[in-house]
CSV table of C-alpha atoms in Angstrom, one decimal:
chain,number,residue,atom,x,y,z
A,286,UNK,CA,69.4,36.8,147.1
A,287,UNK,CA,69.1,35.1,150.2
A,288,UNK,CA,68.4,36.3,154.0
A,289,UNK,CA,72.1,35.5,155.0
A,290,UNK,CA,73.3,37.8,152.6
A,291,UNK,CA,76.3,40.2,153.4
A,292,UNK,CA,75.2,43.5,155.2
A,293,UNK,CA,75.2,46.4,152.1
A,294,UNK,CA,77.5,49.3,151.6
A,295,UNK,CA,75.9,52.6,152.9
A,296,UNK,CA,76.9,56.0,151.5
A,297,UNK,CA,75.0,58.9,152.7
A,298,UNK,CA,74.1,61.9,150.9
A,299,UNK,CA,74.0,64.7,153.3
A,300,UNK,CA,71.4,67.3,152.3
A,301,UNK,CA,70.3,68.5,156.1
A,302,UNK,CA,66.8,67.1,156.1
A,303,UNK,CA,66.8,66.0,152.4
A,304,UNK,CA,69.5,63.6,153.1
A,305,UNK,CA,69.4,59.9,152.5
A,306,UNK,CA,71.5,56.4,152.5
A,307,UNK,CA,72.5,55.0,149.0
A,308,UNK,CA,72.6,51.0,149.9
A,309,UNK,CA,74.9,49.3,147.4
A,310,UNK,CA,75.3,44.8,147.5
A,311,UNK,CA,74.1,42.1,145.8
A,312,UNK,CA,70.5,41.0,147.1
A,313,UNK,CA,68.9,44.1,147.8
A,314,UNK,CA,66.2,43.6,145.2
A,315,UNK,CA,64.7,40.7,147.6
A,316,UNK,CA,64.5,43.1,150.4
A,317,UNK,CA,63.0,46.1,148.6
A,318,UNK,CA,60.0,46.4,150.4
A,319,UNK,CA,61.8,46.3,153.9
A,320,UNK,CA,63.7,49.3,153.2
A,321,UNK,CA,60.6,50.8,151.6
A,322,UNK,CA,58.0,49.9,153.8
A,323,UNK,CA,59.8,53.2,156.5
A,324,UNK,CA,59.1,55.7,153.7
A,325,UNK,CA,55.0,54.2,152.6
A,326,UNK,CA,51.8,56.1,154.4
A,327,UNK,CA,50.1,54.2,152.1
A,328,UNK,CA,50.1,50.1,151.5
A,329,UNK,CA,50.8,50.8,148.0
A,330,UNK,CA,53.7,51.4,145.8
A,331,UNK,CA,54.1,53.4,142.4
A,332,UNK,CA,56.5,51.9,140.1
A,333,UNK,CA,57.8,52.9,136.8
A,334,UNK,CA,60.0,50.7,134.6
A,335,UNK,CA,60.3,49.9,131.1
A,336,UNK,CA,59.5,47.0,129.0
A,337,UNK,CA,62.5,44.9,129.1
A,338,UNK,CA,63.7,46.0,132.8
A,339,UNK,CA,60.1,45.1,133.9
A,340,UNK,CA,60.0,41.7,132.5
A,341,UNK,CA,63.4,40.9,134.1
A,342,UNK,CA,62.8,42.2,138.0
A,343,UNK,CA,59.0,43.3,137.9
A,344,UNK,CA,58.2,40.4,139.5
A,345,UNK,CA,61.0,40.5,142.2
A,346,UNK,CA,60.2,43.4,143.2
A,347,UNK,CA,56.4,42.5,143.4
A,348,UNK,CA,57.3,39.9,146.0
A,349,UNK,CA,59.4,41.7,147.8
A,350,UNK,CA,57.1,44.5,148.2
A,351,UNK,CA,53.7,41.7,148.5
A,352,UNK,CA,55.9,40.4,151.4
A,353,UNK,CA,56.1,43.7,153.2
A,354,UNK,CA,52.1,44.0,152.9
A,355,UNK,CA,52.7,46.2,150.2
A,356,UNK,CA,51.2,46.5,146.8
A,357,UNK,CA,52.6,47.6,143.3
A,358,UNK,CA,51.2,49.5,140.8
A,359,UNK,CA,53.2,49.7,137.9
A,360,UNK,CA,53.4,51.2,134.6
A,361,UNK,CA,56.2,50.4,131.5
A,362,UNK,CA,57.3,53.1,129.1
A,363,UNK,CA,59.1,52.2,125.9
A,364,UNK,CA,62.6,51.2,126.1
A,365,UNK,CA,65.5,53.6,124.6
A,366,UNK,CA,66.4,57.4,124.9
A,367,UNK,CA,62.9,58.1,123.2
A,368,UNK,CA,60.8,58.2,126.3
A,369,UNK,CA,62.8,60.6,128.2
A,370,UNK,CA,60.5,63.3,126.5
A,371,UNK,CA,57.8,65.9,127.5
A,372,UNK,CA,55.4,63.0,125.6
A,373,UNK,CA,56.3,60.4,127.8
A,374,UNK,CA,56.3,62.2,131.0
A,375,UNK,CA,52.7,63.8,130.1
A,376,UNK,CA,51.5,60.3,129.8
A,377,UNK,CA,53.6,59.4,133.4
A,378,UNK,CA,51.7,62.0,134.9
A,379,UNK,CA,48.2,61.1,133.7
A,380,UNK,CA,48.5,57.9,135.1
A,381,UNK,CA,49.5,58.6,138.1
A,382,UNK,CA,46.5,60.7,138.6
A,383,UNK,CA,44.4,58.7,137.0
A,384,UNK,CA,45.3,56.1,139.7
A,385,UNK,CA,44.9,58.4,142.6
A,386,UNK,CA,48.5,59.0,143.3
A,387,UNK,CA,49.3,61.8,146.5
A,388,UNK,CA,51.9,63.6,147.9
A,389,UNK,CA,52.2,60.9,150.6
A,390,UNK,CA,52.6,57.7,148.2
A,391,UNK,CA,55.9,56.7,146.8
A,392,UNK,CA,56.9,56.5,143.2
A,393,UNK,CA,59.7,54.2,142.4
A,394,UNK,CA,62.5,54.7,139.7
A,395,UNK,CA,63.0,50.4,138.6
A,396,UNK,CA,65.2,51.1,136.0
A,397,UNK,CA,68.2,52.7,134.1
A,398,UNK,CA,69.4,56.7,133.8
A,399,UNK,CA,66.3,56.9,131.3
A,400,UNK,CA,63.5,55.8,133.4
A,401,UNK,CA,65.4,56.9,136.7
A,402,UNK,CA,65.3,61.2,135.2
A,403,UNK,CA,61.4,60.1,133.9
A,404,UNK,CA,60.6,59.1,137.3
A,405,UNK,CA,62.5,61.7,139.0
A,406,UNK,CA,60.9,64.7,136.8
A,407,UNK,CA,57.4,63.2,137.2
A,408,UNK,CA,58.0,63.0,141.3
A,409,UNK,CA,58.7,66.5,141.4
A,410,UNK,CA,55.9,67.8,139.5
A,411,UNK,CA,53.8,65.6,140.8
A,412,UNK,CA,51.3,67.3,143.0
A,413,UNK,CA,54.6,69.5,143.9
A,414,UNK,CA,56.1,66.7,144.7
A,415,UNK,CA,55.9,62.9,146.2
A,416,UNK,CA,58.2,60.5,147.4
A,417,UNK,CA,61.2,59.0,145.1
A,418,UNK,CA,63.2,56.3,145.2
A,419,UNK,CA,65.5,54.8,142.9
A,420,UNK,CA,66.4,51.6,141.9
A,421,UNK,CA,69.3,51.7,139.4
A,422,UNK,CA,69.6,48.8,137.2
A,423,UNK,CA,72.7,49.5,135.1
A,424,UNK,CA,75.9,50.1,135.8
A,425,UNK,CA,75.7,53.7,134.6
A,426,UNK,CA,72.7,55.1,137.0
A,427,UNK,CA,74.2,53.3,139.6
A,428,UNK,CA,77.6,55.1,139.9
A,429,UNK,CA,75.9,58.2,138.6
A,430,UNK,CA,72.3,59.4,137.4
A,431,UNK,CA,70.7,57.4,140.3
A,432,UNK,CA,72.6,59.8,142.7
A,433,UNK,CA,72.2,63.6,143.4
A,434,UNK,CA,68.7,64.7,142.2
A,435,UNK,CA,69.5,65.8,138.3
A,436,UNK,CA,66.0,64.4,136.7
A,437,UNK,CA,65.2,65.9,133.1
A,438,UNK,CA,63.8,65.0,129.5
A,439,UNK,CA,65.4,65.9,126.2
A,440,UNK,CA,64.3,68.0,123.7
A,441,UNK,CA,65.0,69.1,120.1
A,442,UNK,CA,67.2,71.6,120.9
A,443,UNK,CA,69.7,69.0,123.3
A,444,UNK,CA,69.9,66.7,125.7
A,445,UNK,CA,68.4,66.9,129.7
A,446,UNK,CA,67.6,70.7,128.8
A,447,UNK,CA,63.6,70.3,130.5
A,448,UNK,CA,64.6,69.5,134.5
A,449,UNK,CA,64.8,70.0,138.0
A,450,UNK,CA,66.5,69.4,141.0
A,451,UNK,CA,64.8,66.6,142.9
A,452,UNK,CA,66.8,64.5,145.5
A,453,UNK,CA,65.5,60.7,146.2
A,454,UNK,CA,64.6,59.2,149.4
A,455,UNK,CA,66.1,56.8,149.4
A,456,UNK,CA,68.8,54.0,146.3
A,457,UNK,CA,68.9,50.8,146.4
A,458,UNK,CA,72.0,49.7,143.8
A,459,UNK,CA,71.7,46.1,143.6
A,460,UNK,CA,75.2,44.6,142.1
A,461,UNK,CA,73.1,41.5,141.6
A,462,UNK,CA,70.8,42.7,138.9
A,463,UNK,CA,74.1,43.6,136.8
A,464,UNK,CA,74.6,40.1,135.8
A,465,UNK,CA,71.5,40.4,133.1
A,466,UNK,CA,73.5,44.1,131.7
A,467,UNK,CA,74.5,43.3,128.1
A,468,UNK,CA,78.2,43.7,128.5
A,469,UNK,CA,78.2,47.0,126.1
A,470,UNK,CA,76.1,48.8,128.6
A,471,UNK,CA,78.6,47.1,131.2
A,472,UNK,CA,81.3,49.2,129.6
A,473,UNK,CA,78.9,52.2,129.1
A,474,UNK,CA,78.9,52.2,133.7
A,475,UNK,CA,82.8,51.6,133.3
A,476,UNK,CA,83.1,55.1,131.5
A,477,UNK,CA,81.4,57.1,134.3
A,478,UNK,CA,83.4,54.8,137.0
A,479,UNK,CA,86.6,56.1,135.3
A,480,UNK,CA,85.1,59.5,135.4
A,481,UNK,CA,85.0,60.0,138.9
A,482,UNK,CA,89.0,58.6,139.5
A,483,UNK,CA,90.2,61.6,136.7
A,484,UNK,CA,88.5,64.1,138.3
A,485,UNK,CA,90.0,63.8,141.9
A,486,UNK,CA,91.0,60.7,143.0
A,487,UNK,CA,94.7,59.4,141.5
A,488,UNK,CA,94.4,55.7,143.8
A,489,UNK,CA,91.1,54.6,142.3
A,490,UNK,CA,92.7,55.2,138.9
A,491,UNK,CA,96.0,53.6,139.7
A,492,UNK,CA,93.4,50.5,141.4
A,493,UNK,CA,91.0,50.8,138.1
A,494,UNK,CA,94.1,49.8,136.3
A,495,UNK,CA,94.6,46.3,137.8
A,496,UNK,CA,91.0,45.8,138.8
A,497,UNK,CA,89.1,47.1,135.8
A,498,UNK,CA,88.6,43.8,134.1
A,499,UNK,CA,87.6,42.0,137.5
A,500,UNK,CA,84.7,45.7,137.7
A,501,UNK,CA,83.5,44.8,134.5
A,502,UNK,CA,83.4,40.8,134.8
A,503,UNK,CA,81.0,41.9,138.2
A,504,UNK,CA,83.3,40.4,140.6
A,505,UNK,CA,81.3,40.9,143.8
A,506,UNK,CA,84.1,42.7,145.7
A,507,UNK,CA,85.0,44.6,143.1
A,508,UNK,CA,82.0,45.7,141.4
A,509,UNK,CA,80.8,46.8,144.8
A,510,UNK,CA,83.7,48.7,145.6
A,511,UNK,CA,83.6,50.4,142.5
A,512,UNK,CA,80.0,51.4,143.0
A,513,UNK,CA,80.7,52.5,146.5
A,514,UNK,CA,83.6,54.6,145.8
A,515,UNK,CA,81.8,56.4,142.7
A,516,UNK,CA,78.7,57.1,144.9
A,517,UNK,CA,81.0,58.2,147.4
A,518,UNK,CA,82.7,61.0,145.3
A,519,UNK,CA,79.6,61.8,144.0
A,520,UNK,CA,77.5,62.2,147.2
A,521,UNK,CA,81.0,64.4,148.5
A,522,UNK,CA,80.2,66.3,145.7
A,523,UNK,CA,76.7,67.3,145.6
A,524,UNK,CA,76.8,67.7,149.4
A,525,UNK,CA,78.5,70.4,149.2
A,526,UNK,CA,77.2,71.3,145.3
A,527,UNK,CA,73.7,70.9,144.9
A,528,UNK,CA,72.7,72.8,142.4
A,529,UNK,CA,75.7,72.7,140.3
A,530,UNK,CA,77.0,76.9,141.3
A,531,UNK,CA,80.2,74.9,141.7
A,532,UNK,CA,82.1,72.3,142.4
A,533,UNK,CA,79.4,69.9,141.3
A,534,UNK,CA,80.7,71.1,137.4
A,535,UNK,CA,83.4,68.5,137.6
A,536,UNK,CA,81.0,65.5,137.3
A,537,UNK,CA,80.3,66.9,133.9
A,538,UNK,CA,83.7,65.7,133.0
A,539,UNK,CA,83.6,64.5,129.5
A,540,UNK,CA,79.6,65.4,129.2
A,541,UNK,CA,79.8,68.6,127.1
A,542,UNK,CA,81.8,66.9,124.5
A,543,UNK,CA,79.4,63.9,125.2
A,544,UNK,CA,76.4,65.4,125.2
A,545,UNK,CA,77.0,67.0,121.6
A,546,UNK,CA,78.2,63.8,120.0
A,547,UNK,CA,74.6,62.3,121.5
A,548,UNK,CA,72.6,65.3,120.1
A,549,UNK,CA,74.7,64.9,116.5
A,550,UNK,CA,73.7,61.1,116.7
A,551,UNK,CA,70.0,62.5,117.0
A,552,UNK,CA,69.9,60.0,120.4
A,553,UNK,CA,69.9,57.1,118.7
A,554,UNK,CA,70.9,53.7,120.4
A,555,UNK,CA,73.8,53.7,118.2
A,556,UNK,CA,75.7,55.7,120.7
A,557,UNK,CA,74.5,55.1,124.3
A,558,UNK,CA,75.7,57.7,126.5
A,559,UNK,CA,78.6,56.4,128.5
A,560,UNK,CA,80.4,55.7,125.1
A,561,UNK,CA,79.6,59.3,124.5
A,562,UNK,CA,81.0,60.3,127.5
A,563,UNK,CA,84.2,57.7,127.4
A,564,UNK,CA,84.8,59.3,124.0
A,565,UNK,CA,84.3,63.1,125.4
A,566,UNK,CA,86.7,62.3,128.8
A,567,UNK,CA,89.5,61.4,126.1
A,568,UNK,CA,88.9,64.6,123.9
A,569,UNK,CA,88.9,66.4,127.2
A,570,UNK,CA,92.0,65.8,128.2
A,571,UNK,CA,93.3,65.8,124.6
A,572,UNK,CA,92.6,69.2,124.3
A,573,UNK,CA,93.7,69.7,128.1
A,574,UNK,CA,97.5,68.9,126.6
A,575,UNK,CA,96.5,71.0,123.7
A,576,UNK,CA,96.4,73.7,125.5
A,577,UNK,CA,99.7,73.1,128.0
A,578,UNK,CA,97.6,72.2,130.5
A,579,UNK,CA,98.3,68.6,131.3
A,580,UNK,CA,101.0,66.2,129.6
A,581,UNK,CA,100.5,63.4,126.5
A,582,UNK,CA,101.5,60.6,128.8
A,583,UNK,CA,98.7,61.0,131.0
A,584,UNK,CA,96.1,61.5,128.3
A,585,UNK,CA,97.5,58.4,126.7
A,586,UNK,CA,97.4,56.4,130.0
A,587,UNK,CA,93.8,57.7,130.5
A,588,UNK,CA,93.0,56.5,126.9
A,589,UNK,CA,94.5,53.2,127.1
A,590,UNK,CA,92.6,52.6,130.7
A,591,UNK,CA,89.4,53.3,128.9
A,592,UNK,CA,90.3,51.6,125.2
A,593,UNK,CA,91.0,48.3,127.8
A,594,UNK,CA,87.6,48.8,128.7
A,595,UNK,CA,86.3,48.3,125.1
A,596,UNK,CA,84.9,51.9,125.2
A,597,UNK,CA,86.3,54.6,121.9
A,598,UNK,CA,88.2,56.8,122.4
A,599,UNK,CA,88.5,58.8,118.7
A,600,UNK,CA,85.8,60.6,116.8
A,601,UNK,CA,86.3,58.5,113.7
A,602,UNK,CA,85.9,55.3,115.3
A,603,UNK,CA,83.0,56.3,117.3
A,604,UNK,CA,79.4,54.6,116.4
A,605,UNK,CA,77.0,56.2,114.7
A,606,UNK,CA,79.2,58.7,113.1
A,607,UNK,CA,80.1,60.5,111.0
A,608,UNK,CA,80.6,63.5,113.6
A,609,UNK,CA,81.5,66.8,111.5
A,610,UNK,CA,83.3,69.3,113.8
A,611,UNK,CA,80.4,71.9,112.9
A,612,UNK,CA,77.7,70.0,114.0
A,613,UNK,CA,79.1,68.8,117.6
A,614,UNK,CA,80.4,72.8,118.1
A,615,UNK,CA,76.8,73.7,117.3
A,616,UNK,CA,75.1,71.2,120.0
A,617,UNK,CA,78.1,72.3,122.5
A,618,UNK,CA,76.4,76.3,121.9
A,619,UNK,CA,73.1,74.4,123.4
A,620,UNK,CA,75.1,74.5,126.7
A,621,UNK,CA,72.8,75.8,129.8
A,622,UNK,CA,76.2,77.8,130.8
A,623,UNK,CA,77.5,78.8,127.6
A,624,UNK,CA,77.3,81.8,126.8
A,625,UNK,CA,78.5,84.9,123.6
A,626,UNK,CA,80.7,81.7,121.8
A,627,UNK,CA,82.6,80.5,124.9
A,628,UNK,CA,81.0,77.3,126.4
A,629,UNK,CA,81.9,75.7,130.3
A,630,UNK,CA,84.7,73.0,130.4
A,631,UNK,CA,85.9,70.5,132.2
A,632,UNK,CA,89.9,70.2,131.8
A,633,UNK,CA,92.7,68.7,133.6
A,634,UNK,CA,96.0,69.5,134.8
A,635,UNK,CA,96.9,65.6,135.2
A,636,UNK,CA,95.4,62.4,136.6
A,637,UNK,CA,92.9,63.2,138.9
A,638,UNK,CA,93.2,67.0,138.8
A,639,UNK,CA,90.7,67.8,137.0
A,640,UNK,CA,89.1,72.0,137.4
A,641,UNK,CA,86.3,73.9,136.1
A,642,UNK,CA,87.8,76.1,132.8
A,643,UNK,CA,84.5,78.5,132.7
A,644,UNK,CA,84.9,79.9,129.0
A,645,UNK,CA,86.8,78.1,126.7
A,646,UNK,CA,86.7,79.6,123.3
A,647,UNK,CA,84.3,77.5,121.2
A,648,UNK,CA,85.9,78.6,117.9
A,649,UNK,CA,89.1,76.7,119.3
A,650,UNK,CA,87.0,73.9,120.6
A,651,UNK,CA,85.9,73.4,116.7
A,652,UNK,CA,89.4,73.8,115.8
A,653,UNK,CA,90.9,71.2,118.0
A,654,UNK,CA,87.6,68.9,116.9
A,655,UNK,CA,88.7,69.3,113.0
A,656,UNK,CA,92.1,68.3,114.1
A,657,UNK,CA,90.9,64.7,116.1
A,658,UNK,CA,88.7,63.9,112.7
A,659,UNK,CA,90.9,64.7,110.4
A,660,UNK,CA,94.4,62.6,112.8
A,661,UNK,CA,91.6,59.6,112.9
């Protein structure tokens, strides 16, 4: 993390005047408060981690900011899927106003997907809203919940169903901070990476196929290609998507099959949820040739790129099973576009062709879900 480091990767979400730069290199950590210090009215700094995120780059970030004649305040949820609830963000939002927090101060997301849609929701509600910015560290909210302005908690009933739109000011995605990612959360990011080369992009699968290994062992040229490319697509996307009318459906690739196998887990960590989603891309595209639309071979090559990986890509197989056909049709019912026993899907016609199917016939979905258990 020095001062010579190389200049970062910019990718710009354009959102008229909502729009913002994702930076993405190794170092960017040590310059935080630089790239802050633009966006502060204040000299002060909101930031909301978690336990174990906070006792790795608290203090980084501290200095950073300290060195920018800005100060930190900071508070630490729990670790795990447990805080993203209306409980935690209740207690977010007391403290914030408990410490005087405004519209004009800044809230910082130092953290995973978890405490990323925490900090998010709490920004928007927050006095109708104060300044957000992220700073993903996983693999996973850097190629995708860090970007685009989806910020929720779970409830009983499913998973992200309490939310808003809420775009940030500004991500910093520093590749550096990877290197203390426990290598299955590693292969959790590598799931939504794959993601965005099956839904449109054929080269960065054919390039994930003989660079994969180097992505995951956070080679710095690759690992920051591979972030830049999936912010990228992503920012393409919700530029022209917001609000998810549309196009923006595609990132869900994978989710609605992943989303009901992390609701039949009951959220626990024995299924984090890019192994959810690995699993669900696979089952998507499995039924895809199911139903003519695509052929085996590229479901299998799909498969393979994503069993290389580590990730799972079978029901029975899958941690923190079992996963009865019944119960993962009954959390897919939970979807916010489903609708009178047909539910939204994400198919595919091949590599990288991947299209909104509206209404696919939840009966059949449980059908071709008995068929996966029961062909282990």
């Amino acid at each position: 993390m020095s001062d010579t480091m190389t200049a970062p990767h910019s990718v710009r979400v354009d959102l008229g005047d909502r729009s913002y730069d994702i930076l993405i290199g190794a170092g960017l950590l040590s310059k935080a408060g630089d790239y802050l210090k633009p966006l502060v009215r204040q000299p002060r700094v909101f930031v909301l981690t978690d336990g174990s995120v906070g006792g790795l780059y608290a203090g980084a970030l501290e200095t950073s900011l300290r060195d920018a004649g800005l100060t930190m305040r900071l508070k630490a949820v729990s670790d795990g899927e447990q805080s993203k609830s209306w409980q935690t963000l209740g207690e977010v939002l007391d403290w914030l106003l408990m410490e005087g927090a405004g519209r004009d101060d800044v809230l910082v997301a130092l953290g995973g997907g978890i405490v990323g849609d925490l900090t998010g929701l709490a920004a928007s509600l927050m006095k109708r809203g104060m300044t957000f910015v992220q700073i993903p560290t996983t693999l996973l909210a850097q190629v995708d919940s860090s970007v685009g302005g989806k910020t929720a908690v779970n409830a009983p009933q499913g998973k992200n169903l309490i939310g808003a739109f809420y775009q940030p000011d500004l991500v910093l995605a520093d590749t550096t901070v990877l290197s203390t990612l426990p290598e299955r959360e590693r292969r959790a990011g590598y799931a939504e990476i794959v993601k965005y080369a099956l839904i449109d992009d054929p080269d960065f699968f054919d390039w994930l196929e003989v660079n994969g290994e180097r992505v995951l062992a956070l080679e710095e040229d690759a690992i920051a290609h591979a972030v830049a490319v999936s912010c990228s697509a992503k920012a393409r996307i919700v530029s022209e998507d917001e609000r998810e009318s549309g196009v923006r459906a595609l990132l869900n690739l994978g989710h609605t099959f992943g989303h009901a196998l992390e609701a039949a887990n009951g959220f626990k960590s024995s299924l984090l949820h890019g192994e959810a989603v690995g699993t669900g891309m696979a089952l998507a595209l499995r039924y895809s040739v199911r139903k003519g639309l695509m052929n085996g071979q590229d479901a299998e090559r799909a498969s393979a790129l994503l069993e290389k990986s580590g990730l799972v890509t079978h029901l029975n197989r899958l941690p923190g099973g079992p996963y009865p056909a019944d119960a993962l049709a009954e959390a897919m019912k939970q979807d916010k576009k489903g609708r009178a026993g047909r539910v939204p899907l994400i198919l595919a016609r091949g590599l990288g062709r991947a299209f909104i199917q509206p209404d696919a016939d939840l009966s059949d979905v449980r059908t071709f879900l008995e068929e996966e258990i029961q062909q282990g």
